[in-house]
Every structure is written in structure tokens, then in C-alpha cells.
Coordinates of C-alpha atoms in Angstrom, one line a residue:
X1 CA 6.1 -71.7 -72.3
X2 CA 4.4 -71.7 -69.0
X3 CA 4.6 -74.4 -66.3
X4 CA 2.7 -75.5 -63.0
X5 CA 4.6 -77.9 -60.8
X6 CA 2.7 -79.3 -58.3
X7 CA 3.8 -81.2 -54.7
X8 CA 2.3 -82.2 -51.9
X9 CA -0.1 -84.9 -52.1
X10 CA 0.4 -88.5 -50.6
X11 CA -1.2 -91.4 -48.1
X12 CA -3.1 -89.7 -44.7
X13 CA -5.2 -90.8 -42.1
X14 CA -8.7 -89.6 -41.9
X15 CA -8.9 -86.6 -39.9
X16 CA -5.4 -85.3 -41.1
X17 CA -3.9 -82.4 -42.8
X18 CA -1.7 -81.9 -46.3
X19 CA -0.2 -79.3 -47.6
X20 CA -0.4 -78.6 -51.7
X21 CA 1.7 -76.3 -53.1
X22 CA 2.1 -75.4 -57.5
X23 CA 4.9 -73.0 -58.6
X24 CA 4.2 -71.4 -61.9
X25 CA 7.3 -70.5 -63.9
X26 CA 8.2 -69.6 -67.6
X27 CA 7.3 -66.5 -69.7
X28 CA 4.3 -64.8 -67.4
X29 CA 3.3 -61.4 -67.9
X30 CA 0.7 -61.9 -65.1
X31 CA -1.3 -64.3 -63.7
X32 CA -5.3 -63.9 -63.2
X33 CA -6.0 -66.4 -60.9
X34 CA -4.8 -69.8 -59.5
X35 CA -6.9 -73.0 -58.0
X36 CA -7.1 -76.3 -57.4
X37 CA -9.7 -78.9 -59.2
X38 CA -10.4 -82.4 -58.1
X39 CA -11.0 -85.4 -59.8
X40 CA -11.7 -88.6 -58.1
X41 CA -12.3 -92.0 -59.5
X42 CA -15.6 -92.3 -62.0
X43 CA -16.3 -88.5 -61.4
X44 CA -15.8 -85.4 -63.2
X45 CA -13.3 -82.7 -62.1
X46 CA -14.4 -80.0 -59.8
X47 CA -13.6 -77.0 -58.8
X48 CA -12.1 -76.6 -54.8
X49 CA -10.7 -73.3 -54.3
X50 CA -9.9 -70.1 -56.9
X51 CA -7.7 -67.4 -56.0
X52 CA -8.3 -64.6 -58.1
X53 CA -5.7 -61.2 -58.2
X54 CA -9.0 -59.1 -58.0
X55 CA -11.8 -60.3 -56.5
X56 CA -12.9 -63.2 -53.8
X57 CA -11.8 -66.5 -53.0
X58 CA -14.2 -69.4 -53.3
X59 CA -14.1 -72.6 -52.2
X60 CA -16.3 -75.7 -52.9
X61 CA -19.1 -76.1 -50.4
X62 CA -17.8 -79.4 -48.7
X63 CA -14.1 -78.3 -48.2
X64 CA -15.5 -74.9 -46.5
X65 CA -13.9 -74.3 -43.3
X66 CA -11.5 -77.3 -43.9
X67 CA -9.4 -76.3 -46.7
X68 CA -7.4 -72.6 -47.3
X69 CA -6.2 -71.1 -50.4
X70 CA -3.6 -68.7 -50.0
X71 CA -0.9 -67.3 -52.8
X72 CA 3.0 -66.2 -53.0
X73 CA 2.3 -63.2 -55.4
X74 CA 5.9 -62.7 -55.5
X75 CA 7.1 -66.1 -56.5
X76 CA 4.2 -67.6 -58.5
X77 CA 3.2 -70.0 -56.2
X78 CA -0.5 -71.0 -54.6
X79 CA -0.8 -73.1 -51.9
X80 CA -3.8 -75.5 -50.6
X81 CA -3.9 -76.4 -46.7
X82 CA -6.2 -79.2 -46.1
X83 CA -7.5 -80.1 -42.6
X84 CA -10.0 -82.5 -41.1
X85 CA -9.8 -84.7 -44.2
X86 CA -11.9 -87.3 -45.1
X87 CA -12.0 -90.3 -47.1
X88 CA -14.1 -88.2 -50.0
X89 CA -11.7 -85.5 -50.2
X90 CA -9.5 -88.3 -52.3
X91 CA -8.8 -87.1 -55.8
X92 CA -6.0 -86.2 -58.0
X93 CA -6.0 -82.8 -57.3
X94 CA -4.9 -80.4 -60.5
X95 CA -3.3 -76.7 -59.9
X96 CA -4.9 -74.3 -62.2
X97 CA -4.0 -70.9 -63.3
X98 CA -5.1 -68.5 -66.2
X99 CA -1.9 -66.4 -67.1
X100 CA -1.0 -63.8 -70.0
X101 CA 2.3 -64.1 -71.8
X102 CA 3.0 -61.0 -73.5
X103 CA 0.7 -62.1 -76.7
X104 CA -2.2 -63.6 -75.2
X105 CA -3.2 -65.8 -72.0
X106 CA -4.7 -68.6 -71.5
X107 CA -5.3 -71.5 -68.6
X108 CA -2.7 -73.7 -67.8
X109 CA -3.0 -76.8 -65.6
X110 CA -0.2 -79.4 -63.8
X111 CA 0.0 -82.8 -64.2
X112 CA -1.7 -83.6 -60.6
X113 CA -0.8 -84.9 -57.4
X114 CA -3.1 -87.4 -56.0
X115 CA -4.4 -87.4 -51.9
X116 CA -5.0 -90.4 -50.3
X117 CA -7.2 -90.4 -47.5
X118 CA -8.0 -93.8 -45.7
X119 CA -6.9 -95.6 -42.3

């Protein structure tokens, strides 16, 4: 059984920075790659930022230059550091990660955390 714990979110200002953080933990062989989606109110989730093992970050158009995705190979862990945010940016945000038990693998998502952006 694999799960992603997610933290981070809350109430803040327009023009102000969070920090999201998701800890995977339970039977992982290895993990492919871990994101963060979105979803805000009436709209469908989207993709913000993947962090893939191999291969390149991407982020979502709007959040470019604002928002970093960086990982803790060693402990399981991806982080999202949000900066100049705006009252748009507020979602539930949803950690993401496709990892491989030792049978098979599959993609695995937290509960959310939601971000708050308003004055």
C-alpha cells in the first residue's frame, strides 16, 4: 500500500508565497514521477508541475516563472514553491505520483490541500 501525504496549503495574500510539500511512503520499488494538479471550483483538474526521474520538468503556462518543482529523491518527497500568487492560483492542489511496487505500478494521488489566495 502506497501513500502521499500532502501539507502546506492555507489562507495568503495576493502577491505571497506557500510552500507544498507530499511525502510518499509504503511499499515503493521506485517512483517515475511526482506533480501537483489543481482543481478549483466549477473546473476540471489540471496539471501544474511534473517531475519526472528521467526527463524534464514542466510546468503549466500561467505558473511559469512563479511556481518551482523540486524533489527529495532520497526520502520520497516533492515539493511545490509558489511565489507571486494570485487570486486564480486558488485550487485544491492534489500531489501526484506514478510508482511501481514490486508487481506492478500505477498512479497514486493525496487527498489535497487547498490554497487560498485573497486579501
Amino acid at each position: 500500500q502506497v501513500q502521499l501525504v500532502e501539507s502546506g496549503g492555507g489562507l495568503v495574500q495576493p502577491g505571497g508565497s506557500l510552500r507544498l510539500s507530499c511525502a510518499a511512503s509504503g511499499s515503493i520499488f521506485s517512483i517515475y514521477r511526482m506533480g501537483w494538479y489543481r482543481q478549483a471550483p466549477g473546473k476540471q483538474r489540471e496539471l501544474v508541475a511534473q517531475a519526472p526521474t528521467r526527463g524534464s520538468i514542466n510546468y503549466l503556462d500561467s505558473v511559469k516563472g512563479r511556481f518551482t518543482i523540486s524533489r527529495d529523491y532520497a526520502n520520497n518527497t516533492v515539493y511545490l514553491e509558489m511565489n507571486s500568487l494570485k487570486p486564480e492560483d486558488t485550487a485544491v492542489y492534489y500531489c501526484n505520483a506514478f510508482i511501481a511496487s514490486t508487481t506492478s505500478g500505477r498512479d497514486y494521488w493525496g487527498k489535497g490541500t487547498l490554497v487560498t489566495v485573497s486579501s
